[in-house]
Tab-separated table of C-alpha atoms and ligand atoms in Angstrom:
chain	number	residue	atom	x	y	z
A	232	UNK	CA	84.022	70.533	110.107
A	233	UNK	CA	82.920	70.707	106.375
A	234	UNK	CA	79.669	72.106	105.608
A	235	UNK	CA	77.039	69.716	103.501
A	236	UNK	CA	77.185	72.191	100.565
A	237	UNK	CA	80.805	71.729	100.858
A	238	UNK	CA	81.022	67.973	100.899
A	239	UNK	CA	78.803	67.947	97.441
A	240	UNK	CA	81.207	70.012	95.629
A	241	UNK	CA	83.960	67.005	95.993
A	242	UNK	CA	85.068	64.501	92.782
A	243	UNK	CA	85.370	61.263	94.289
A	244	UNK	CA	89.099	61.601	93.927
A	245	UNK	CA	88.937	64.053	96.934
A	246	UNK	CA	87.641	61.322	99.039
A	247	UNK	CA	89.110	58.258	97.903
A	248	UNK	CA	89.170	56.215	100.685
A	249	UNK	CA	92.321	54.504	99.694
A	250	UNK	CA	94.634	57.802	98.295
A	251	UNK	CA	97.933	55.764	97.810
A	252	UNK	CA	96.818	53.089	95.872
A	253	UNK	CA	95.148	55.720	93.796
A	254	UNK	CA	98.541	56.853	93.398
A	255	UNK	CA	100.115	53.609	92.568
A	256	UNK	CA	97.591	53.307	89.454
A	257	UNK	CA	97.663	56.867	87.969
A	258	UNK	CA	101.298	56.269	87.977
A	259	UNK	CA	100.969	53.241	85.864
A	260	UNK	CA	98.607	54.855	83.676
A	261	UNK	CA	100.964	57.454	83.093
A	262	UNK	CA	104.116	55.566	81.976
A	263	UNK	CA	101.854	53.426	79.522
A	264	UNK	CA	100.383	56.094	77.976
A	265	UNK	CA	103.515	58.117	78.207
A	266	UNK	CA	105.264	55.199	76.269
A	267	UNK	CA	102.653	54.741	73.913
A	268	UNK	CA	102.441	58.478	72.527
A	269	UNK	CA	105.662	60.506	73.734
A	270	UNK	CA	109.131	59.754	72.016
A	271	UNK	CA	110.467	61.176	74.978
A	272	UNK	CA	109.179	59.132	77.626
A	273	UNK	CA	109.595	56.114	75.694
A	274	UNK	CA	113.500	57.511	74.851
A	275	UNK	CA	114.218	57.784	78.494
A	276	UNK	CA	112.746	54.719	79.901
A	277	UNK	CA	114.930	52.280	77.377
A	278	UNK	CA	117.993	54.518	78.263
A	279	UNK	CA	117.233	53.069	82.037
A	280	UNK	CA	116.957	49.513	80.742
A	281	UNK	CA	112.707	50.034	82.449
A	282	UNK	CA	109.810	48.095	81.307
A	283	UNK	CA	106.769	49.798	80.983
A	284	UNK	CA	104.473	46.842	82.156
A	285	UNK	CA	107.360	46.653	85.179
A	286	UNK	CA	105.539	49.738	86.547
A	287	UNK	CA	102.979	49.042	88.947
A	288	UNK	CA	103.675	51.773	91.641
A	289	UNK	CA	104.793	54.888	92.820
A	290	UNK	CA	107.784	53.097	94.337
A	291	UNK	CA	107.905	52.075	90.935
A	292	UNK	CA	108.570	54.688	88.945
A	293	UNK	CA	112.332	55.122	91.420
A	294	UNK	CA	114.196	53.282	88.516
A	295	UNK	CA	113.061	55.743	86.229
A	296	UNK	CA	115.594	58.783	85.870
A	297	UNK	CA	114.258	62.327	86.546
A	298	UNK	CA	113.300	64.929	83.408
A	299	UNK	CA	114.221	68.259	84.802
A	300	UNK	CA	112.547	71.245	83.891
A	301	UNK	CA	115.920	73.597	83.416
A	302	UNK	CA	116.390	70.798	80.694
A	303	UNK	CA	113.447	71.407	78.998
A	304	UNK	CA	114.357	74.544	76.681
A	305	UNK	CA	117.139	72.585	75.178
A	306	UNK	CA	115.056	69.381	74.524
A	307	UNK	CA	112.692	72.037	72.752
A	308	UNK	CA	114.915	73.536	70.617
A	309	UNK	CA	116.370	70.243	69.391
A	310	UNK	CA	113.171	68.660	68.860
A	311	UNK	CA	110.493	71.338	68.554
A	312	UNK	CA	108.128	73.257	69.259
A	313	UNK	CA	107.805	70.440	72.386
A	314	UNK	CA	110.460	68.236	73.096
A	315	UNK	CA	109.380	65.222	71.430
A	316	UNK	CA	106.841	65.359	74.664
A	317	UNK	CA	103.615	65.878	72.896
A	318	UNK	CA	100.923	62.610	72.164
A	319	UNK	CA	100.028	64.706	69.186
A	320	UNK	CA	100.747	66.775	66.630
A	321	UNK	CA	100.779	70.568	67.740
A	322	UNK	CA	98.108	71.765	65.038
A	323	UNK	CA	95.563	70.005	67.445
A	324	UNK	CA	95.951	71.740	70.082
A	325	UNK	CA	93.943	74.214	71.559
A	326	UNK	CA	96.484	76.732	71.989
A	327	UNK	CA	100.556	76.982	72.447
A	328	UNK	CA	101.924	79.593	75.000
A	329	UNK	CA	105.581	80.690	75.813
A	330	UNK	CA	106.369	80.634	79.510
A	331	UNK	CA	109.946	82.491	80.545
A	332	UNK	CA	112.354	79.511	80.233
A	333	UNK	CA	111.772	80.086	77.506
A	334	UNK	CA	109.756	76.803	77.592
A	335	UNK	CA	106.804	76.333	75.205
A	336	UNK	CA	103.402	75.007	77.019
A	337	UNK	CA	100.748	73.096	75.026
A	338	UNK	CA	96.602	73.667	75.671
A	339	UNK	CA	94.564	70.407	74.811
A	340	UNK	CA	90.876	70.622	74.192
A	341	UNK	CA	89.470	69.195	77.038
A	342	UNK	CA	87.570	71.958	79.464
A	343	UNK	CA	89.657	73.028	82.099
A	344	UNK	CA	92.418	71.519	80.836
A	345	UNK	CA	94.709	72.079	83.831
A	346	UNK	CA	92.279	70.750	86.358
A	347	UNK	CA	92.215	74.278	88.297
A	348	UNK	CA	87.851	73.738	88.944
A	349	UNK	CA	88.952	71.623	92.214
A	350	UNK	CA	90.767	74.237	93.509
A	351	UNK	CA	88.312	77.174	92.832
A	352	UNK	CA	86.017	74.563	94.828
A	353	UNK	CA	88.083	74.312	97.465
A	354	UNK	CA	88.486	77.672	98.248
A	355	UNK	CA	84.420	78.424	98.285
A	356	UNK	CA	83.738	79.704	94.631
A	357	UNK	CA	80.643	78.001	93.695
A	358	UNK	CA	78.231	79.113	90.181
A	359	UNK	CA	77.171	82.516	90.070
A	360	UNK	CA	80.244	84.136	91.301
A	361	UNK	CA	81.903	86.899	89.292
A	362	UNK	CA	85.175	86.570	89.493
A	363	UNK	CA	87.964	89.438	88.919
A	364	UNK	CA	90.749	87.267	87.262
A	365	UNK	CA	93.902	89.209	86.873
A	366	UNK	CA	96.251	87.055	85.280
A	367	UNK	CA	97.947	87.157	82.032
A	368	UNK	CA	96.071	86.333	79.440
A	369	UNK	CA	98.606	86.730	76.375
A	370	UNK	CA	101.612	84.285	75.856
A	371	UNK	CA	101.627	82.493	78.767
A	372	UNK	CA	98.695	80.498	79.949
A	373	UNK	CA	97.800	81.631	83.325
A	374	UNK	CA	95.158	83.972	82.423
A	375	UNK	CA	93.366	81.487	80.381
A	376	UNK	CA	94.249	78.498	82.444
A	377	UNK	CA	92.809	80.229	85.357
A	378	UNK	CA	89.687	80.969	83.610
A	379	UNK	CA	89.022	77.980	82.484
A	380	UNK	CA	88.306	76.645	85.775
A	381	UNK	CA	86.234	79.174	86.859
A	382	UNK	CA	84.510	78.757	84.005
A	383	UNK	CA	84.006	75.156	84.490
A	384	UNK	CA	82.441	75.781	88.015
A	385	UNK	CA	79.795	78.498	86.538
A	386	UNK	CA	81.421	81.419	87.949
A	387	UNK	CA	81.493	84.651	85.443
A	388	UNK	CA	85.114	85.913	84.567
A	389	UNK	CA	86.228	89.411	84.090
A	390	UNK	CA	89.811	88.711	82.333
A	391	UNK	CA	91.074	91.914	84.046
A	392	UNK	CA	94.852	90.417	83.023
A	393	UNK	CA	97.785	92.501	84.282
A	394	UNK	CA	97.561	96.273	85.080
A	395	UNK	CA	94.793	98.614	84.477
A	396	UNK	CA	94.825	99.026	87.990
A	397	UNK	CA	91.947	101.858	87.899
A	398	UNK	CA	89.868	100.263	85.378
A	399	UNK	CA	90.190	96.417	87.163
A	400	UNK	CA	88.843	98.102	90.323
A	401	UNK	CA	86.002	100.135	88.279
A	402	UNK	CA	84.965	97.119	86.609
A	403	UNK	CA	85.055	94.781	89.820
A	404	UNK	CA	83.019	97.362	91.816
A	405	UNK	CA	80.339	97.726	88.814
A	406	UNK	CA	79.840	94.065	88.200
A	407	UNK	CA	79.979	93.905	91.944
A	408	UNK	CA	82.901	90.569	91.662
A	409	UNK	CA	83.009	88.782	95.248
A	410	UNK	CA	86.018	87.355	93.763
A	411	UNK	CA	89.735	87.504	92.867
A	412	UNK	CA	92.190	85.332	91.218
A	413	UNK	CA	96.042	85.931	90.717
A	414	UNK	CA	99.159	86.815	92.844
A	415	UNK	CA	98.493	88.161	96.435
A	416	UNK	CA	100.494	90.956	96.595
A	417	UNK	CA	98.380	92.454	93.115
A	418	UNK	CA	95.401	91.567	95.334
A	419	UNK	CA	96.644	93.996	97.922
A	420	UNK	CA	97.769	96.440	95.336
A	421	UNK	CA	94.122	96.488	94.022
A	422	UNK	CA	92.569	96.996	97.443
A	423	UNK	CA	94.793	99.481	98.564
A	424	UNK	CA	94.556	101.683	95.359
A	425	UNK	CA	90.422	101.274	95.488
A	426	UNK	CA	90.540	103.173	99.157
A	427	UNK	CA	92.726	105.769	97.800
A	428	UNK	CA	89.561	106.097	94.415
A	429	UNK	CA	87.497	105.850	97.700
A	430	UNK	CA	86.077	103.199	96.043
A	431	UNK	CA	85.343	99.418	98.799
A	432	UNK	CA	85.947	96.148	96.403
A	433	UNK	CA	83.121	93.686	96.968
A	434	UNK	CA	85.833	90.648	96.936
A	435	UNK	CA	84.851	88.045	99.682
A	436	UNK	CA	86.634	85.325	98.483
A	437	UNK	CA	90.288	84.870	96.679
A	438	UNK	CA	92.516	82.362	94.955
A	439	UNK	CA	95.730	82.896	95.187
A	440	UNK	CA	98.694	81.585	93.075
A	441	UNK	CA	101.941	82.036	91.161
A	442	UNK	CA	103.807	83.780	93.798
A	443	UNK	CA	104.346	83.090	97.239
A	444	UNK	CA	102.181	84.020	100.549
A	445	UNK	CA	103.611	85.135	103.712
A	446	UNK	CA	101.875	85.239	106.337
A	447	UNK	CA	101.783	88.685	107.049
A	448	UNK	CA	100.291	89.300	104.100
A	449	UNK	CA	98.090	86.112	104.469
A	450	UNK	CA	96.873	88.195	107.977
A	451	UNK	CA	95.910	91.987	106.045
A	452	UNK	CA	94.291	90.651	103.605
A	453	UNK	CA	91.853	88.582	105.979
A	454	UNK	CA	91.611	90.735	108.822
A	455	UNK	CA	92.140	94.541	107.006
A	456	UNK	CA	90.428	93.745	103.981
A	457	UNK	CA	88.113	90.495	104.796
A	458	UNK	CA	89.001	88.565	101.755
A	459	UNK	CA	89.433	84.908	102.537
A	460	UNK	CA	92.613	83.644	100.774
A	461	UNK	CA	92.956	80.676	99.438
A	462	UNK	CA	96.139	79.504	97.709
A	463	UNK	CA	96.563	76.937	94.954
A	464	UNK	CA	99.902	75.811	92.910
A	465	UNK	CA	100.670	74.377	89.911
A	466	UNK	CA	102.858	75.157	86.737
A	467	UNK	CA	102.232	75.470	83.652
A	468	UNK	CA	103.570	72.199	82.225
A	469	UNK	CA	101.813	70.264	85.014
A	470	UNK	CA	98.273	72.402	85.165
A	471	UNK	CA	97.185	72.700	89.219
A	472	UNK	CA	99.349	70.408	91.460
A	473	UNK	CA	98.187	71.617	95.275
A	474	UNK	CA	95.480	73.377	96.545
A	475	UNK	CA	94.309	74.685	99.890
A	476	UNK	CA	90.791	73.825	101.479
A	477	UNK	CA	88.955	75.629	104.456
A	478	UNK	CA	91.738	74.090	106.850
A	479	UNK	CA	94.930	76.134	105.449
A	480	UNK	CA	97.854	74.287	106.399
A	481	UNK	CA	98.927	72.835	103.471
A	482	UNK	CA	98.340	71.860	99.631
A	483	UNK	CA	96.101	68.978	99.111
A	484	UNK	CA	97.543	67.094	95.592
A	485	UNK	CA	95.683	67.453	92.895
A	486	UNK	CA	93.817	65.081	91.094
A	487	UNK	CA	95.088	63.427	88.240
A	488	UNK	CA	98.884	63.673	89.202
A	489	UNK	CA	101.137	61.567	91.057
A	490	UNK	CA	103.662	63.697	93.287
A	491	UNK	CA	106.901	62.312	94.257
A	492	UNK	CA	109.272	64.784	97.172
A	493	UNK	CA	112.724	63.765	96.105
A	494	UNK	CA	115.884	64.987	98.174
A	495	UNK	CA	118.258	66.909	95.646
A	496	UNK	CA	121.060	65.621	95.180
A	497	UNK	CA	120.253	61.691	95.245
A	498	UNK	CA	116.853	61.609	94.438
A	499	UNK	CA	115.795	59.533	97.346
A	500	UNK	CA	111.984	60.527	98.622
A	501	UNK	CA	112.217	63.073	101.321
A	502	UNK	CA	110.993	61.670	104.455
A	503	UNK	CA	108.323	63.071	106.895
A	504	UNK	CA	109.260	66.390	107.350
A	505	UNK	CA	112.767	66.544	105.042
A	506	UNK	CA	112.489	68.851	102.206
A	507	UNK	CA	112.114	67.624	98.420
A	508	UNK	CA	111.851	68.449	95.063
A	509	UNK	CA	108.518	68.567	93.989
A	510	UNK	CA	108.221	65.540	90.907
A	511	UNK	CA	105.395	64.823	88.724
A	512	UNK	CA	103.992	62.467	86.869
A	513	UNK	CA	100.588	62.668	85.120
A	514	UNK	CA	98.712	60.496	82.480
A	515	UNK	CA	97.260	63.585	80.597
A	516	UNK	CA	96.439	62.812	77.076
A	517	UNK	CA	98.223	65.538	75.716
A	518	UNK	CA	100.941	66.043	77.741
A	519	UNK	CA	101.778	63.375	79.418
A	520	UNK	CA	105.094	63.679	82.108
A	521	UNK	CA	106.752	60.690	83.991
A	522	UNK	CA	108.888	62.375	86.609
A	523	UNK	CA	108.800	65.725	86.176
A	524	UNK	CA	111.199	67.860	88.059
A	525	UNK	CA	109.283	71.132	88.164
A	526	UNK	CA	112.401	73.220	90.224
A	527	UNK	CA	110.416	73.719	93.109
A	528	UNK	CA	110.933	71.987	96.950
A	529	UNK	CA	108.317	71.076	99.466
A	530	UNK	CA	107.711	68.879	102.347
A	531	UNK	CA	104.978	66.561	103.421
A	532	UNK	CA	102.201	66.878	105.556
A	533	UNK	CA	100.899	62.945	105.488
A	534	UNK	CA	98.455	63.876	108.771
A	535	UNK	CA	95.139	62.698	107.922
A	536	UNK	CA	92.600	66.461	106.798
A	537	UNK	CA	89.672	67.346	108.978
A	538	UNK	CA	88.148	68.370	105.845
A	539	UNK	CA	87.650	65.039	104.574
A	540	UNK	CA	90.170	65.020	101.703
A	541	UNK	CA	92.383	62.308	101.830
A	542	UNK	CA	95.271	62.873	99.347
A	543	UNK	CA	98.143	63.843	101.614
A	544	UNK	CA	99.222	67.609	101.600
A	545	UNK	CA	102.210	69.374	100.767
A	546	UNK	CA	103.975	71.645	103.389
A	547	UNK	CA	103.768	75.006	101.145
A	548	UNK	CA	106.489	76.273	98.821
A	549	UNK	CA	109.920	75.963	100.940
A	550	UNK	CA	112.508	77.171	97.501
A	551	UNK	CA	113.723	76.426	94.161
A	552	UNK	CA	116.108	73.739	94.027
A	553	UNK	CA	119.262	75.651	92.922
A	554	UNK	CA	119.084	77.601	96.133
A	555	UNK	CA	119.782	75.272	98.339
A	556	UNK	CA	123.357	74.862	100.241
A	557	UNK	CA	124.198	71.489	101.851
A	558	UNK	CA	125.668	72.010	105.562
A	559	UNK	CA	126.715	68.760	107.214
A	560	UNK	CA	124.537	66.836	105.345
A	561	UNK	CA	121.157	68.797	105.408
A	562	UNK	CA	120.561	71.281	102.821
A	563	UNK	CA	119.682	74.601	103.807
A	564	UNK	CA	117.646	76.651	101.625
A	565	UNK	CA	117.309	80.664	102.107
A	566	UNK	CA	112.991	80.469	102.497
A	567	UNK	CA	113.819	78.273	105.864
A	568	UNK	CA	116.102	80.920	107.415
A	569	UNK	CA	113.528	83.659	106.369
A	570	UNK	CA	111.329	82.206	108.131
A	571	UNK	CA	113.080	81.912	111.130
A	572	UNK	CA	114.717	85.599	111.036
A	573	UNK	CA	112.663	87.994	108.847
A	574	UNK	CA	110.531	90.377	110.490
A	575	UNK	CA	112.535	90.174	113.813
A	576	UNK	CA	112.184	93.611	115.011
A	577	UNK	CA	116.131	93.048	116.881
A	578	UNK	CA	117.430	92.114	113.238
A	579	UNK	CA	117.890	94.662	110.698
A	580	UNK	CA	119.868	92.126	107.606
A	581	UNK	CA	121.526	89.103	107.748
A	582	UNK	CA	123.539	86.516	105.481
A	583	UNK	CA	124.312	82.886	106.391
A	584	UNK	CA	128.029	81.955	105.772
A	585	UNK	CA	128.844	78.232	105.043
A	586	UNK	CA	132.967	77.661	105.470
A	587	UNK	CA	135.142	74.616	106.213
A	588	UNK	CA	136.590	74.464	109.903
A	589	UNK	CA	140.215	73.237	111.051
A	590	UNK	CA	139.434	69.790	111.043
A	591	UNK	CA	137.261	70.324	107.717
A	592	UNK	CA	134.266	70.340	108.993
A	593	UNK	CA	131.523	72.619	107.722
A	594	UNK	CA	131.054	75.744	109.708
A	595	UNK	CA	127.468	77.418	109.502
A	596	UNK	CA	127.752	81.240	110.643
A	597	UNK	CA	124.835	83.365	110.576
A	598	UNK	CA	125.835	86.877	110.234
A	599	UNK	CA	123.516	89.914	111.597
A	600	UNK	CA	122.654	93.428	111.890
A	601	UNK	CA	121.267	94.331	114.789
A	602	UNK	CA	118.143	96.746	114.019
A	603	UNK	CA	118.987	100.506	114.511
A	604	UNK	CA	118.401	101.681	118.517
A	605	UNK	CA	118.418	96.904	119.508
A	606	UNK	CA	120.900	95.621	121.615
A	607	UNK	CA	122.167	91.760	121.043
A	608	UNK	CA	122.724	90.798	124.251
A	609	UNK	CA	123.274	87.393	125.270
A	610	UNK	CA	119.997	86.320	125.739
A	611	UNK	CA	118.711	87.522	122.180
A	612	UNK	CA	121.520	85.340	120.586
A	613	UNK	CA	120.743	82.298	122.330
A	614	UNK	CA	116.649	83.061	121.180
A	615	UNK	CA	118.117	83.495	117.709
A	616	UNK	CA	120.509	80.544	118.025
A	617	UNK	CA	117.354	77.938	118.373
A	618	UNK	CA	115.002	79.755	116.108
A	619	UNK	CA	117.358	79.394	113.447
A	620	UNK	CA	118.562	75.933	114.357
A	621	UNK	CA	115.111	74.762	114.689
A	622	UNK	CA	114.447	75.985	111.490
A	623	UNK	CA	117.052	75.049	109.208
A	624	UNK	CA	118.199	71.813	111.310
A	625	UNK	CA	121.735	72.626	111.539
A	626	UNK	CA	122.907	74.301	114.863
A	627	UNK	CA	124.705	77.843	113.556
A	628	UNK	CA	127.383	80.405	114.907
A	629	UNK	CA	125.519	83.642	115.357
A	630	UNK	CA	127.461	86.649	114.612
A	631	UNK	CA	126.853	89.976	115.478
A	632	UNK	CA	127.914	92.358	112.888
A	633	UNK	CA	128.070	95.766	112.542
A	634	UNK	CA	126.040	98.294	110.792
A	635	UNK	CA	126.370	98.128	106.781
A	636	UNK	CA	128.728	95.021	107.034
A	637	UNK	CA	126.030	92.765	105.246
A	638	UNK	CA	126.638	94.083	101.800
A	639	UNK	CA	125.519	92.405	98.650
A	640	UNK	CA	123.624	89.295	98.980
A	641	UNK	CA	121.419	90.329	102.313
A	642	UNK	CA	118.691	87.101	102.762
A	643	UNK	CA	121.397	84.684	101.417
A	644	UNK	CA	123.003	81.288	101.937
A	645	UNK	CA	126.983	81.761	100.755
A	646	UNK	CA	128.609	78.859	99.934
A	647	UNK	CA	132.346	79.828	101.208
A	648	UNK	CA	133.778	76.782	100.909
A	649	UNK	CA	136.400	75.523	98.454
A	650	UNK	CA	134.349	75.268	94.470
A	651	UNK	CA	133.226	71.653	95.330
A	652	UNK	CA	129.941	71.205	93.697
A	653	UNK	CA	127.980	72.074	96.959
A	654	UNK	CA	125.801	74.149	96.041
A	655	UNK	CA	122.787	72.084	94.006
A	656	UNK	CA	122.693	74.366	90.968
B	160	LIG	ZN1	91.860	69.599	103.895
């Protein structure tokens, strides 16, 4: 259960005892502002024959085609610096950044413009903290857009930014920083390096971000290093779209975004449990986006939050869209059959294989390596046969190949069959 000094760190958003219908009016909000100050926006709901006042809802917003982000560099370049997606003109902003894309990213002047203080909430960091952020903090805006959150909570920011390994862990240990923002795996880098300087980094606490968290590493850095990790997502269009709380299973949506899961491919929202691209829309006064397709998939996690939160959650970062294969009917995306087969000591590599059978049927094989000195008896391919088909829903053919005979592509889903717009890219 939460702690009290917990519960009084929540916006009323957090706990809104009625999270959909929250939902249904941000998205409202969005598309009339959105119309009112974006040529965009306005552009592509009259190419879709929509009304603004005709959106009311979430459910709403389905008649409304989605922007994808791979689109954006183009629309940038033809209308710039921003697509014709900015409510003002760019000399007010606070500050423009280039993100790889290349996509340009507007700053407005609000304080923590991308909403990150929640987050930082979430995961513990209160006023008074110093935190060790180690994000870039020229060109693109996750060194500032980090900060800015701290900052909003109280905490004290050392903009460490990226390498400097030996000074970042000198600094850290002098200002004696409980805590840590950017990727995980720098995290471990940091901690790592400070026992070879024999020096101990005081970090209790970390937020986590840009880059994905097994958990493996999720288990070091908690039990080797005792740093709690906390993740949070977000891009840098969007500003902070998930974050974790003291439960850890799952990304609670932000506030001040609507998030839509929509099944590449037709765009229909992904079920309980189905995988979908992640799609936002957000009233921001700057920037405002109706249906955003930021690239990334995820799943939902609608179970109610024994923290107390009561937006719904999203199930973690499951792929990019393009990734994705489609195997009688379900698409199968490379993170899902990771999950089920790396770090299996029996399997050394492996590639998934996605042909057309006799009676043209889709055939999903599963190719592997058997680890050096492992034996893939019968019983091992029958484990492997369920792991895998209760991971990527689709029941495979496990083959057992020899050493060396997974070349190029190890980790992969090949689409084999016949050049016919299967694959989602
Ligand atoms: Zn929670």
């Amino acid at each position: 259960m939460a702690v009290m000094s917990d519960v009084l760190h929540r916006s009323p958003y957090e706990v809104h005892p009625d999270w959909p219908a929250f939902q249904d009016k941000l998205a409202e909000e969005a598309v009339t502002v959105g119309c009112t100050n974006t040529r965009e926006i306005r552009a592509r709901l009259t190419d879709a024959g929509v009304w603004p006042r005709h959106v009311r809802s979430v459910a709403d917003l389905g008649a409304i085609p989605v922007l994808e982000k791979d689109d954006l560099p183009e629309l940038q370049a033809a209308h710039p610096p921003f697509g014709g997606m900015l409510s003002y003109r760019a000399g007010t902003l606070k500050r423009i950044y280039r993100s790889p894309g290349p996509i340009n990213d507007p700053q407005g002047d609000r304080e923590d413009f991308w909403r990150v203080a929640p987050a930082a909430s979430a995961a513990g960091f209160r006023a008074g903290d110093v935190v060790l952020n180690s994000f870039s903090y020229h060109l693109t805006p996750g060194g500032l857009m980090l900060d800015a959150g701290f900052r909003k909570l109280g905490c004290t920011v050392i903009p460490g930014g990226v390498g400097n390994t030996a000074a970042q862990i000198e600094v850290a240990c002098a200002a004696g920083a409980t805590g840590y923002a950017g990727t995980p795996q720098f995290l471990l880098t940091l901690l790592e390096r400070a026992v070879e300087m024999e020096r101990r980094l005081p970090f209790r606490r970390a937020l986590v971000t840009g880059a994905p968290l097994p958990p493996s590493l999720r288990a070091r850095l908690q039990y080797e290093f005792r740093v709690d990790v906390y993740q949070s997502y977000g891009t840098a269009d969007a500003g902070t779209l998930g974050y974790e709380c003291e439960v850890k299973d799952g990304w609670h949506v932000a506030p001040e975004v609507v998030i839509e899961l929509l099944v590449p491919g037709d765009d229909r929202p992904a079920g309980d449990g189905e995988t979908g691209q992640v799609v936002v829309t957000s009233p921001n006064e700057v920037y405002p986006l109706v249906r955003f397709g930021t690239g990334d998939l995820s799943a939902w996690n609608r179970e109610p939050c024994s923290c107390g939160r009561t937006s719904h959650r999203l199930a973690g970062f499951l792929g990019r869209v393009g990734e994705g294969v489609k195997v009688k009917g379900m698409f199968v995306h490379p993170r899902e059959l990771a999950a089920a087969l790396q770090g299996d000591p029996v399997v050394a590599r492996y590639q998934a294989v996605v042909t057309e059978g006799a009676g043209g049927e889709d055939v999903f094989t599963v190719r592997v390596e058997a680890a050096p000195g492992c034996e893939m008896g019968d019983e091992v391919l029958v484990a492997l046969e369920a792991r895998i088909r209760e991971a990527v829903k689709v029941r495979p053919v496990v083959e057992v190949v020899g050493a060396g005979e997974v070349g190029e592509g190890a980790g992969e889903v090949v689409d084999g069959r016949g050049g016919d717009g299967q694959t989602l890219t």
